[in-house]
Amino acid sequence: MDTFRTIEVKRSIFDNNDRQAGELRQRLKKEKVFLLNLMSSPGAGKTTTLTRTIEALSNELKIGVMEADIDSDVDARSIEKTGVKVIQLHTGGMCHLDADMTRQGLEAMGTENIDLAVLENVGNLVCPAEFDTGAVKNVMILSVPEGDDKPLKYPLMFSVCDVVLINKVDVLPYFDFDLEKCKEYINKRNPRALVFAISAKTGEGVEEWADWLRREVAQWQKD
Amino acid sequence: MDTFRTIEVKRSIFDNNDRQAGELRQRLKKEKVFLLNLMSSPGAGKTTTLTRTIEALSNELKIGVMEADIDSDVDARSIEKTGVKVIQLHTGGMCHLDADMTRQGLEAMGTENIDLAVLENVGNLVCPAEFDTGAVKNVMILSVPEGDDKPLKYPLMFSVCDVVLINKVDVLPYFDFDLEKCKEYINKRNPRALVFAISAKTGEGVEEWADWLRREVAQWQKD
């Protein structure tokens, strides 16, 4: 039997998403909840990366995960196995989450005693970048098989991200992917973005990324 | 010097996309132009697959390609090398093309003497599926590194496609991707979808897919 619930989040009735996002962030600040918005293309490895991140941090932090999808609950089932709190959000066909949809998810999940709440956004490099979800930090995953030219093609996504995780570096030998060139393209779009090269499959590089996240959560809860 | 033009396609002013799409298809029928709408996630291999397809068919068919992107012209540059007619469409941030944007692209490219016009849609598994572009057939590419569960997560995309190309089968040994399970999922979403397993990199399976396309174009021009 699944231990997680699935809820339908409704399209926001508010026309000022930025204001809703700002209010949500203020509320999370007061509750000492760090909200991470995790974005990527379909299949870049959001759920596997999240599983590895949970493994690295769940001894120290109380973690809650919102899995947003148009349909299915395969990701919530995967996250459930890590033992953290998880809820499946269905977006009714919507290709992204806005701040009010995120609020609906957080309230359905419950944020009492949660240090780190993660929103796994719908797999898409376009629309999710256009909506502030109220997250403290935006992180996107670019996987090696997608190619090193993606920062050129999806400028907004790379511009709004605080961190870019280059995932699946274990398969670098089998693809024409130039890691240095990719970092250059990312830097061109967003000079302040941090880049970590990881393999969620083998665990390579995950500790460095988890260290960054650990420090950010501590900072958010302290200030 | 680039031999292709880049144009900005404007968001449609029409509220009835289905009607615009139907009218465009009728016009293409009269002109004996077969329009193929090619969709996928970012980095699934649309441009490489298209390059292989052009190599297989350009001796028999006059081909024209519209490369739709939010930004950059890297794909148009790649296609240009094949020697076929190509135009770069920029969507002004839009995550998909509708029928009128497609019409703008076709008119800018010019369809005189074109047998096969290909629209390489924006890399996205959600929004492009919601808009009939006026294409005769919809084809989507799912690449092995994305995972075999994508038909479960992006139901509409798989429902609207006539053909699913499972690309990058050359890297099957390095990923947990069950080809038979994936075909089952596709069949569940869309029993009439044809599935071809290909590697655009090595050329495996491309001839079978090109044969299908060759027959479809002939049928469209004959009826």
PDB file of N, CA and C in Angstrom, chain B residues 17-29 33-37 39 66 97-103 106 117 119 121 128 130-138 162 220:
ATOM      1  N   ASN B  17      -7.305  27.374 -33.063  1.00  0.00           N
ATOM      2  CA  ASN B  17      -6.115  26.753 -33.673  1.00  0.00           C
ATOM      3  C   ASN B  17      -6.479  25.542 -34.524  1.00  0.00           C
ATOM      4  N   ASP B  18      -7.456  24.766 -34.066  1.00  0.00           N
ATOM      5  CA  ASP B  18      -7.815  23.555 -34.811  1.00  0.00           C
ATOM      6  C   ASP B  18      -8.292  23.902 -36.223  1.00  0.00           C
ATOM      7  N   ARG B  19      -9.034  24.999 -36.326  1.00  0.00           N
ATOM      8  CA  ARG B  19      -9.511  25.411 -37.640  1.00  0.00           C
ATOM      9  C   ARG B  19      -8.345  25.868 -38.512  1.00  0.00           C
ATOM     10  N   GLN B  20      -7.439  26.670 -37.933  1.00  0.00           N
ATOM     11  CA  GLN B  20      -6.250  27.119 -38.677  1.00  0.00           C
ATOM     12  C   GLN B  20      -5.429  25.920 -39.153  1.00  0.00           C
ATOM     13  N   ALA B  21      -5.324  24.924 -38.281  1.00  0.00           N
ATOM     14  CA  ALA B  21      -4.525  23.731 -38.612  1.00  0.00           C
ATOM     15  C   ALA B  21      -5.176  22.972 -39.761  1.00  0.00           C
ATOM     16  N   GLY B  22      -6.493  22.845 -39.702  1.00  0.00           N
ATOM     17  CA  GLY B  22      -7.222  22.145 -40.761  1.00  0.00           C
ATOM     18  C   GLY B  22      -7.065  22.845 -42.103  1.00  0.00           C
ATOM     19  N   GLU B  23      -7.150  24.167 -42.077  1.00  0.00           N
ATOM     20  CA  GLU B  23      -7.008  24.943 -43.318  1.00  0.00           C
ATOM     21  C   GLU B  23      -5.602  24.811 -43.901  1.00  0.00           C
ATOM     22  N   LEU B  24      -4.603  24.846 -42.995  1.00  0.00           N
ATOM     23  CA  LEU B  24      -3.215  24.714 -43.453  1.00  0.00           C
ATOM     24  C   LEU B  24      -3.001  23.340 -44.094  1.00  0.00           C
ATOM     25  N   ARG B  25      -3.545  22.301 -43.462  1.00  0.00           N
ATOM     26  CA  ARG B  25      -3.387  20.947 -43.988  1.00  0.00           C
ATOM     27  C   ARG B  25      -4.038  20.819 -45.365  1.00  0.00           C
ATOM     28  N   GLN B  26      -5.211  21.417 -45.527  1.00  0.00           N
ATOM     29  CA  GLN B  26      -5.886  21.389 -46.843  1.00  0.00           C
ATOM     30  C   GLN B  26      -5.033  22.044 -47.914  1.00  0.00           C
ATOM     31  N   ARG B  27      -4.447  23.188 -47.543  1.00  0.00           N
ATOM     32  CA  ARG B  27      -3.607  23.918 -48.488  1.00  0.00           C
ATOM     33  C   ARG B  27      -2.382  23.090 -48.873  1.00  0.00           C
ATOM     34  N   LEU B  28      -1.784  22.441 -47.876  1.00  0.00           N
ATOM     35  CA  LEU B  28      -0.593  21.612 -48.138  1.00  0.00           C
ATOM     36  C   LEU B  28      -0.950  20.421 -49.016  1.00  0.00           C
ATOM     37  N   LYS B  29      -2.147  19.906 -48.816  1.00  0.00           N
ATOM     38  CA  LYS B  29      -2.621  18.782 -49.635  1.00  0.00           C
ATOM     39  C   LYS B  29      -2.687  19.202 -51.107  1.00  0.00           C
ATOM     40  N   VAL B  33       2.478  19.070 -50.501  1.00  0.00           N
ATOM     41  CA  VAL B  33       3.571  19.189 -49.526  1.00  0.00           C
ATOM     42  C   VAL B  33       3.201  18.386 -48.282  1.00  0.00           C
ATOM     43  N   PHE B  34       4.063  17.461 -47.908  1.00  0.00           N
ATOM     44  CA  PHE B  34       3.848  16.651 -46.709  1.00  0.00           C
ATOM     45  C   PHE B  34       4.558  17.344 -45.545  1.00  0.00           C
ATOM     46  N   LEU B  35       3.792  17.742 -44.519  1.00  0.00           N
ATOM     47  CA  LEU B  35       4.396  18.414 -43.361  1.00  0.00           C
ATOM     48  C   LEU B  35       4.510  17.443 -42.192  1.00  0.00           C
ATOM     49  N   LEU B  36       5.730  17.279 -41.708  1.00  0.00           N
ATOM     50  CA  LEU B  36       6.012  16.398 -40.571  1.00  0.00           C
ATOM     51  C   LEU B  36       6.353  17.261 -39.363  1.00  0.00           C
ATOM     52  N   ASN B  37       5.683  16.993 -38.245  1.00  0.00           N
ATOM     53  CA  ASN B  37       5.958  17.708 -36.995  1.00  0.00           C
ATOM     54  C   ASN B  37       6.781  16.801 -36.096  1.00  0.00           C
ATOM     55  N   MET B  39       8.789  16.135 -32.681  1.00  0.00           N
ATOM     56  CA  MET B  39       8.811  16.623 -31.295  1.00  0.00           C
ATOM     57  C   MET B  39       9.669  15.709 -30.423  1.00  0.00           C
ATOM     58  N   MET B  66      12.245  23.467 -41.064  1.00  0.00           N
ATOM     59  CA  MET B  66      12.067  24.638 -40.194  1.00  0.00           C
ATOM     60  C   MET B  66      12.564  24.263 -38.806  1.00  0.00           C
ATOM     61  N   LEU B  97       4.821  25.516 -31.097  1.00  0.00           N
ATOM     62  CA  LEU B  97       4.313  26.217 -32.279  1.00  0.00           C
ATOM     63  C   LEU B  97       2.861  25.848 -32.503  1.00  0.00           C
ATOM     64  N   ASP B  98       2.063  26.816 -32.866  1.00  0.00           N
ATOM     65  CA  ASP B  98       0.689  26.518 -33.250  1.00  0.00           C
ATOM     66  C   ASP B  98       0.606  26.542 -34.778  1.00  0.00           C
ATOM     67  N   ALA B  99      -0.605  26.369 -35.316  1.00  0.00           N
ATOM     68  CA  ALA B  99      -0.752  26.244 -36.770  1.00  0.00           C
ATOM     69  C   ALA B  99      -0.379  27.539 -37.487  1.00  0.00           C
ATOM     70  N   ASP B 100      -0.722  28.689 -36.892  1.00  0.00           N
ATOM     71  CA  ASP B 100      -0.426  29.926 -37.606  1.00  0.00           C
ATOM     72  C   ASP B 100       1.063  30.248 -37.578  1.00  0.00           C
ATOM     73  N   MET B 101       1.733  29.925 -36.481  1.00  0.00           N
ATOM     74  CA  MET B 101       3.191  30.106 -36.425  1.00  0.00           C
ATOM     75  C   MET B 101       3.866  29.194 -37.450  1.00  0.00           C
ATOM     76  N   THR B 102       3.326  27.991 -37.614  1.00  0.00           N
ATOM     77  CA  THR B 102       3.865  27.052 -38.604  1.00  0.00           C
ATOM     78  C   THR B 102       3.664  27.608 -40.011  1.00  0.00           C
ATOM     79  N   ARG B 103       2.476  28.172 -40.240  1.00  0.00           N
ATOM     80  CA  ARG B 103       2.186  28.787 -41.544  1.00  0.00           C
ATOM     81  C   ARG B 103       3.188  29.917 -41.840  1.00  0.00           C
ATOM     82  N   LEU B 106       6.404  28.291 -42.870  1.00  0.00           N
ATOM     83  CA  LEU B 106       6.337  27.701 -44.217  1.00  0.00           C
ATOM     84  C   LEU B 106       6.409  28.784 -45.283  1.00  0.00           C
ATOM     85  N   ALA B 117       8.207  18.819 -45.903  1.00  0.00           N
ATOM     86  CA  ALA B 117       8.604  19.928 -45.025  1.00  0.00           C
ATOM     87  C   ALA B 117       8.616  19.390 -43.600  1.00  0.00           C
ATOM     88  N   LEU B 119       8.977  20.291 -39.571  1.00  0.00           N
ATOM     89  CA  LEU B 119       9.023  21.267 -38.494  1.00  0.00           C
ATOM     90  C   LEU B 119       9.704  20.604 -37.308  1.00  0.00           C
ATOM     91  N   ASN B 121      10.104  20.967 -33.826  1.00  0.00           N
ATOM     92  CA  ASN B 121       9.434  21.752 -32.791  1.00  0.00           C
ATOM     93  C   ASN B 121      10.391  22.080 -31.637  1.00  0.00           C
ATOM     94  N   PRO B 128       3.974  21.330 -26.875  1.00  0.00           N
ATOM     95  CA  PRO B 128       3.807  21.085 -28.310  1.00  0.00           C
ATOM     96  C   PRO B 128       2.701  20.064 -28.610  1.00  0.00           C
ATOM     97  N   GLU B 130      -0.116  19.900 -27.324  1.00  0.00           N
ATOM     98  CA  GLU B 130      -1.454  20.485 -27.188  1.00  0.00           C
ATOM     99  C   GLU B 130      -1.911  21.245 -28.420  1.00  0.00           C
ATOM    100  N   PHE B 131      -1.008  21.448 -29.383  1.00  0.00           N
ATOM    101  CA  PHE B 131      -1.344  22.286 -30.529  1.00  0.00           C
ATOM    102  C   PHE B 131      -1.158  21.550 -31.843  1.00  0.00           C
ATOM    103  N   ASP B 132      -2.248  21.420 -32.594  1.00  0.00           N
ATOM    104  CA  ASP B 132      -2.182  20.881 -33.943  1.00  0.00           C
ATOM    105  C   ASP B 132      -1.466  21.926 -34.797  1.00  0.00           C
ATOM    106  N   THR B 133      -0.346  21.537 -35.416  1.00  0.00           N
ATOM    107  CA  THR B 133       0.436  22.490 -36.223  1.00  0.00           C
ATOM    108  C   THR B 133      -0.025  22.525 -37.677  1.00  0.00           C
ATOM    109  N   GLY B 134      -0.927  21.600 -38.019  1.00  0.00           N
ATOM    110  CA  GLY B 134      -1.314  21.462 -39.417  1.00  0.00           C
ATOM    111  C   GLY B 134      -0.532  20.355 -40.104  1.00  0.00           C
ATOM    112  N   ALA B 135       0.321  19.673 -39.338  1.00  0.00           N
ATOM    113  CA  ALA B 135       1.144  18.607 -39.900  1.00  0.00           C
ATOM    114  C   ALA B 135       0.287  17.434 -40.350  1.00  0.00           C
ATOM    115  N   VAL B 136       0.792  16.696 -41.331  1.00  0.00           N
ATOM    116  CA  VAL B 136       0.120  15.480 -41.784  1.00  0.00           C
ATOM    117  C   VAL B 136       0.347  14.369 -40.764  1.00  0.00           C
ATOM    118  N   LYS B 137       1.564  14.296 -40.240  1.00  0.00           N
ATOM    119  CA  LYS B 137       1.894  13.286 -39.224  1.00  0.00           C
ATOM    120  C   LYS B 137       2.723  13.916 -38.107  1.00  0.00           C
ATOM    121  N   ASN B 138       2.475  13.431 -36.894  1.00  0.00           N
ATOM    122  CA  ASN B 138       3.267  13.816 -35.730  1.00  0.00           C
ATOM    123  C   ASN B 138       4.211  12.683 -35.363  1.00  0.00           C
ATOM    124  N   ASP B 162       1.889   9.686 -34.288  1.00  0.00           N
ATOM    125  CA  ASP B 162       1.690   8.574 -35.206  1.00  0.00           C
ATOM    126  C   ASP B 162       2.860   7.610 -35.133  1.00  0.00           C
ATOM    127  N   TRP B 220       0.424  10.697 -49.654  1.00  0.00           N
ATOM    128  CA  TRP B 220      -0.126  12.059 -49.516  1.00  0.00           C
ATOM    129  C   TRP B 220      -0.139  12.774 -50.849  1.00  0.00           C
TER     130      TRP B 220
END
